Amino acid sequence: MYKGVIFDLDGVLCHTDRFHYRAWKKVADEIGVPFDETVNRRLRGVSRLESLEIILEKSRETFSEEQKEQLAEEKNTYYRTLLSEMTPADMEPAVREMLQELRAHGIQIAVGSSSKNAPFIIERLGAEKAFDAVCDGTMITHSKPHPEVFLKAAQALGLEPGECLVVEDAPAGLEAAKAAGMDCAVIGQGPWPEKPEFELKSAAEVAQIA
Ligand code: B16
Ligand code: MG
């Protein structure tokens, strides 16, 4: 049905979202800003600095651009320490098998992630060879919900947007896929800002719809 599938990384192919939570929580606690799962959910798919802006909405203090850069850097340093504990076991075997099945059917596979750490995560997962293209946060000027990351991923695969399926766990990611003119399969509870084409329990189910 599709010539290409573009996967979000955090929350779809692996579960780094819990590491993002721990790292932001540490920074938020240090500056005395309340931070919980509801705020964390709004950060999915959104760039590092935009995530910080969302967290600081609840701060009574104002921070200079330099201080914000420092806080984002601190979060990333701790986040990368947590990421370095990841191993290939952090990608579910059923997800790995699904990627192999897509490949066996001649479907092209890309990653479309807002994360600047995406190549590091893929390396930790030992999944470098599973993808025909990786488009990450270092290659884009606008993060999700802007469609840039998915349009660039499709371009890297040599495909038209209408030939691609996006797989996402974030409201901002679903919006980005729709803005790119792509069908979208979502994983998770929602609420979703738009109607996705598919609602899945796990990325392992993608082989059944692609
Ligand atoms: P980094 P995805 C996104 O990755 C995360 O969902 C989001 O929470 C994070 O802020 C963003 O990457 C930037 O990550 O700080 O590593 O550059 O879901 O688009 O794969
Ligand atoms: Mg995600």
GROMACS .gro file of C-alpha atoms and ligand atoms in nm:
model
  231
    1MET     CA    1   0.000   0.000   0.000
    2TYR     CA    2   0.291   0.239   0.072
    3LYS     CA    3   0.631   0.267  -0.095
    4GLY     CA    4   0.791   0.407   0.219
    5VAL     CA    5   0.737   0.420   0.594
    6ILE     CA    6   0.881   0.704   0.801
    7PHE     CA    7   0.911   0.624   1.170
    8ASP     CA    8   0.930   0.867   1.455
    9LEU     CA    9   1.202   0.750   1.695
   10ASP     CA   10   1.129   0.849   2.057
   11GLY     CA   11   0.811   0.670   2.166
   12VAL     CA   12   0.773   0.463   1.848
   13LEU     CA   13   1.086   0.259   1.775
   14CYS     CA   14   1.213   0.283   2.132
   15HIS     CA   15   1.116   0.436   2.464
   16THR     CA   16   1.355   0.722   2.528
   17ASP     CA   17   1.055   0.932   2.635
   18ARG     CA   18   1.110   0.815   2.996
   19PHE     CA   19   1.470   0.942   2.980
   20HIS     CA   20   1.352   1.280   2.846
   21TYR     CA   21   1.113   1.293   3.142
   22ARG     CA   22   1.383   1.217   3.400
   23ALA     CA   23   1.627   1.467   3.251
   24TRP     CA   24   1.373   1.752   3.226
   25LYS     CA   25   1.241   1.672   3.576
   26LYS     CA   26   1.594   1.712   3.717
   27VAL     CA   27   1.634   2.054   3.554
   28ALA     CA   28   1.279   2.165   3.651
   29ASP     CA   29   1.336   2.062   4.015
   30GLU     CA   30   1.662   2.259   4.025
   31ILE     CA   31   1.490   2.580   3.917
   32GLY     CA   32   1.176   2.510   4.122
   33VAL     CA   33   0.932   2.474   3.834
   34PRO     CA   34   0.647   2.218   3.858
   35PHE     CA   35   0.682   1.944   3.599
   36ASP     CA   36   0.463   1.638   3.554
   37GLU     CA   37   0.349   1.387   3.291
   38THR     CA   38   0.089   1.630   3.152
   39VAL     CA   39   0.358   1.888   3.073
   40ASN     CA   40   0.590   1.612   2.950
   41ARG     CA   41   0.333   1.493   2.699
   42ARG     CA   42   0.335   1.835   2.533
   43LEU     CA   43   0.711   1.800   2.476
   44ARG     CA   44   0.685   1.494   2.252
   45GLY     CA   45   0.819   1.561   1.906
   46VAL     CA   46   0.902   1.923   1.997
   47SER     CA   47   1.263   2.050   1.980
   48ARG     CA   48   1.482   2.084   2.290
   49LEU     CA   49   1.460   2.463   2.321
   50GLU     CA   50   1.088   2.470   2.243
   51SER     CA   51   1.042   2.203   2.510
   52LEU     CA   52   1.222   2.426   2.761
   53GLU     CA   53   0.993   2.719   2.671
   54ILE     CA   54   0.690   2.499   2.750
   55ILE     CA   55   0.841   2.399   3.086
   56LEU     CA   56   0.921   2.763   3.171
   57GLU     CA   57   0.557   2.867   3.116
   58LYS     CA   58   0.510   2.769   3.483
   59SER     CA   59   0.811   2.965   3.607
   60ARG     CA   60   0.774   3.292   3.796
   61GLU     CA   61   1.132   3.382   3.705
   62THR     CA   62   1.243   3.497   3.363
   63PHE     CA   63   1.555   3.352   3.206
   64SER     CA   64   1.795   3.509   2.957
   65GLU     CA   65   1.865   3.334   2.626
   66GLU     CA   66   2.207   3.238   2.763
   67GLN     CA   67   2.055   3.084   3.077
   68LYS     CA   68   1.807   2.893   2.861
   69GLU     CA   69   2.090   2.756   2.647
   70GLN     CA   70   2.264   2.645   2.966
   71LEU     CA   71   1.953   2.471   3.102
   72ALA     CA   72   1.897   2.293   2.769
   73GLU     CA   73   2.262   2.188   2.764
   74GLU     CA   74   2.238   2.057   3.120
   75LYS     CA   75   1.928   1.856   3.031
   76ASN     CA   76   2.099   1.711   2.726
   77THR     CA   77   2.413   1.611   2.917
   78TYR     CA   78   2.207   1.418   3.171
   79TYR     CA   79   1.981   1.277   2.896
   80ARG     CA   80   2.286   1.145   2.707
   81THR     CA   81   2.416   0.980   3.025
   82LEU     CA   82   2.084   0.796   3.047
   83LEU     CA   83   2.094   0.712   2.674
   84SER     CA   84   2.438   0.558   2.708
   85GLU     CA   85   2.279   0.284   2.922
   86MET     CA   86   2.069   0.174   2.625
   87THR     CA   87   2.149  -0.151   2.446
   88PRO     CA   88   2.001  -0.336   2.144
   89ALA     CA   89   1.758  -0.495   2.395
   90ASP     CA   90   1.583  -0.154   2.411
   91MET     CA   91   1.432  -0.218   2.068
   92GLU     CA   92   1.156  -0.478   2.103
   93PRO     CA   93   1.228  -0.794   1.900
   94ALA     CA   94   0.881  -0.763   1.738
   95VAL     CA   95   0.970  -0.411   1.619
   96ARG     CA   96   1.300  -0.532   1.476
   97GLU     CA   97   1.118  -0.816   1.296
   98MET     CA   98   0.861  -0.571   1.157
   99LEU     CA   99   1.142  -0.360   1.007
  100GLN     CA  100   1.288  -0.671   0.844
  101GLU     CA  101   0.946  -0.765   0.708
  102LEU     CA  102   0.897  -0.422   0.550
  103ARG     CA  103   1.237  -0.449   0.390
  104ALA     CA  104   1.155  -0.800   0.259
  105HIS     CA  105   0.848  -0.648   0.090
  106GLY     CA  106   1.061  -0.381  -0.081
  107ILE     CA  107   0.923  -0.097   0.134
  108GLN     CA  108   1.172   0.182   0.201
  109ILE     CA  109   1.228   0.279   0.563
  110ALA     CA  110   1.328   0.611   0.718
  111VAL     CA  111   1.349   0.774   1.058
  112GLY     CA  112   1.195   1.122   1.092
  113SER     CA  113   1.289   1.251   1.436
  114SER     CA  114   1.314   1.598   1.593
  115SER     CA  115   1.599   1.468   1.806
  116LYS     CA  116   1.957   1.579   1.754
  117ASN     CA  117   2.052   1.261   1.942
  118ALA     CA  118   1.880   1.030   1.691
  119PRO     CA  119   2.202   0.890   1.534
  120PHE     CA  120   2.340   0.815   1.884
  121ILE     CA  121   2.017   0.638   1.985
  122ILE     CA  122   2.008   0.433   1.663
  123GLU     CA  123   2.370   0.333   1.725
  124ARG     CA  124   2.289   0.228   2.084
  125LEU     CA  125   2.003   0.018   1.947
  126GLY     CA  126   2.238  -0.142   1.693
  127ALA     CA  127   1.983  -0.053   1.423
  128GLU     CA  128   2.197   0.149   1.181
  129LYS     CA  129   2.140  -0.097   0.896
  130ALA     CA  130   1.761  -0.106   0.936
  131PHE     CA  131   1.706   0.233   0.769
  132ASP     CA  132   1.747   0.366   0.416
  133ALA     CA  133   1.751   0.723   0.547
  134VAL     CA  134   1.765   0.907   0.878
  135CYS     CA  135   1.638   1.263   0.902
  136ASP     CA  136   1.698   1.412   1.248
  137GLY     CA  137   1.694   1.734   1.446
  138THR     CA  138   2.032   1.845   1.309
  139MET     CA  139   1.892   1.855   0.953
  140ILE     CA  140   1.588   2.075   1.006
  141THR     CA  141   1.512   2.436   1.089
  142HIS     CA  142   1.155   2.377   1.211
  143SER     CA  143   1.059   2.089   1.438
  144LYS     CA  144   0.722   1.910   1.445
  145PRO     CA  145   0.434   2.011   1.401
  146HIS     CA  146   0.610   2.163   1.097
  147PRO     CA  147   0.627   1.902   0.817
  148GLU     CA  148   0.994   1.964   0.731
  149VAL     CA  149   1.140   1.649   0.890
  150PHE     CA  150   0.897   1.419   0.708
  151LEU     CA  151   0.927   1.599   0.373
  152LYS     CA  152   1.308   1.571   0.395
  153ALA     CA  153   1.286   1.203   0.489
  154ALA     CA  154   1.058   1.131   0.189
  155GLN     CA  155   1.297   1.324  -0.035
  156ALA     CA  156   1.590   1.119   0.097
  157LEU     CA  157   1.399   0.803   0.005
  158GLY     CA  158   1.320   0.948  -0.340
  159LEU     CA  159   0.945   0.923  -0.274
  160GLU     CA  160   0.646   1.157  -0.303
  161PRO     CA  161   0.466   1.245   0.024
  162GLY     CA  162   0.154   1.055  -0.088
  163GLU     CA  163   0.360   0.736  -0.119
  164CYS     CA  164   0.466   0.745   0.248
  165LEU     CA  165   0.313   0.640   0.578
  166VAL     CA  166   0.428   0.815   0.897
  167VAL     CA  167   0.423   0.635   1.233
  168GLU     CA  168   0.399   0.869   1.534
  169ASP     CA  169   0.330   0.881   1.907
  170ALA     CA  170   0.300   1.260   1.943
  171PRO     CA  171   0.015   1.502   1.867
  172ALA     CA  172   0.276   1.737   1.712
  173GLY     CA  173   0.400   1.446   1.497
  174LEU     CA  174   0.052   1.364   1.367
  175GLU     CA  175   0.002   1.730   1.274
  176ALA     CA  176   0.340   1.730   1.097
  177ALA     CA  177   0.251   1.418   0.897
  178LYS     CA  178  -0.084   1.562   0.786
  179ALA     CA  179   0.080   1.896   0.697
  180ALA     CA  180   0.327   1.697   0.483
  181GLY     CA  181   0.035   1.534   0.297
  182MET     CA  182   0.113   1.189   0.438
  183ASP     CA  183  -0.104   0.919   0.591
  184CYS     CA  184  -0.033   0.863   0.960
  185ALA     CA  185  -0.053   0.571   1.203
  186VAL     CA  186  -0.053   0.675   1.567
  187ILE     CA  187   0.052   0.480   1.873
  188GLY     CA  188  -0.088   0.565   2.216
  189GLN     CA  189  -0.392   0.716   2.376
  190GLY     CA  190  -0.436   1.060   2.224
  191PRO     CA  191  -0.630   1.289   2.234
  192TRP     CA  192  -0.533   1.348   1.872
  193PRO     CA  193  -0.567   1.694   1.713
  194GLU     CA  194  -0.663   1.536   1.377
  195LYS     CA  195  -0.799   1.204   1.262
  196PRO     CA  196  -0.518   0.956   1.192
  197GLU     CA  197  -0.559   0.687   0.924
  198PHE     CA  198  -0.463   0.412   1.172
  199GLU     CA  199  -0.448   0.370   1.550
  200LEU     CA  200  -0.203   0.104   1.665
  201LYS     CA  201  -0.094  -0.043   1.996
  202SER     CA  202   0.269  -0.091   1.890
  203ALA     CA  203   0.502  -0.019   1.599
  204ALA     CA  204   0.520  -0.397   1.556
  205GLU     CA  205   0.173  -0.380   1.391
  206VAL     CA  206   0.298  -0.161   1.104
  207ALA     CA  207   0.380  -0.462   0.883
  208GLN     CA  208   0.005  -0.543   0.877
  209ILE     CA  209  -0.098  -0.203   0.737
  210ALA     CA  210   0.194  -0.101   0.514
  211B16     P1  211   1.687   1.621   2.151
  211B16     P2  212   1.107   1.235   1.821
  211B16     C1  213   1.183   1.427   1.992
  211B16     O1  214   1.207   1.306   1.925
  211B16     C2  215   1.125   1.399   2.130
  211B16     O2  216   0.997   1.339   2.121
  211B16     C3  217   1.112   1.530   2.204
  211B16     O3  218   1.061   1.507   2.334
  211B16     C4  219   1.250   1.598   2.212
  211B16     O4  220   1.241   1.723   2.277
  211B16     C5  221   1.303   1.618   2.070
  211B16     O5  222   1.310   1.492   2.005
  211B16     C6  223   1.441   1.679   2.069
  211B16     O6  224   1.532   1.589   2.124
  211B16     O7  225   1.694   1.705   2.274
  211B16     O8  226   1.747   1.482   2.169
  211B16     O9  227   1.742   1.691   2.029
  211B16    O10  228   0.987   1.192   1.901
  211B16    O11  229   1.075   1.337   1.713
  211B16    O12  230   1.188   1.117   1.770
  212MG      MG  231   0.796   1.059   1.940
   0.00000   0.00000   0.00000
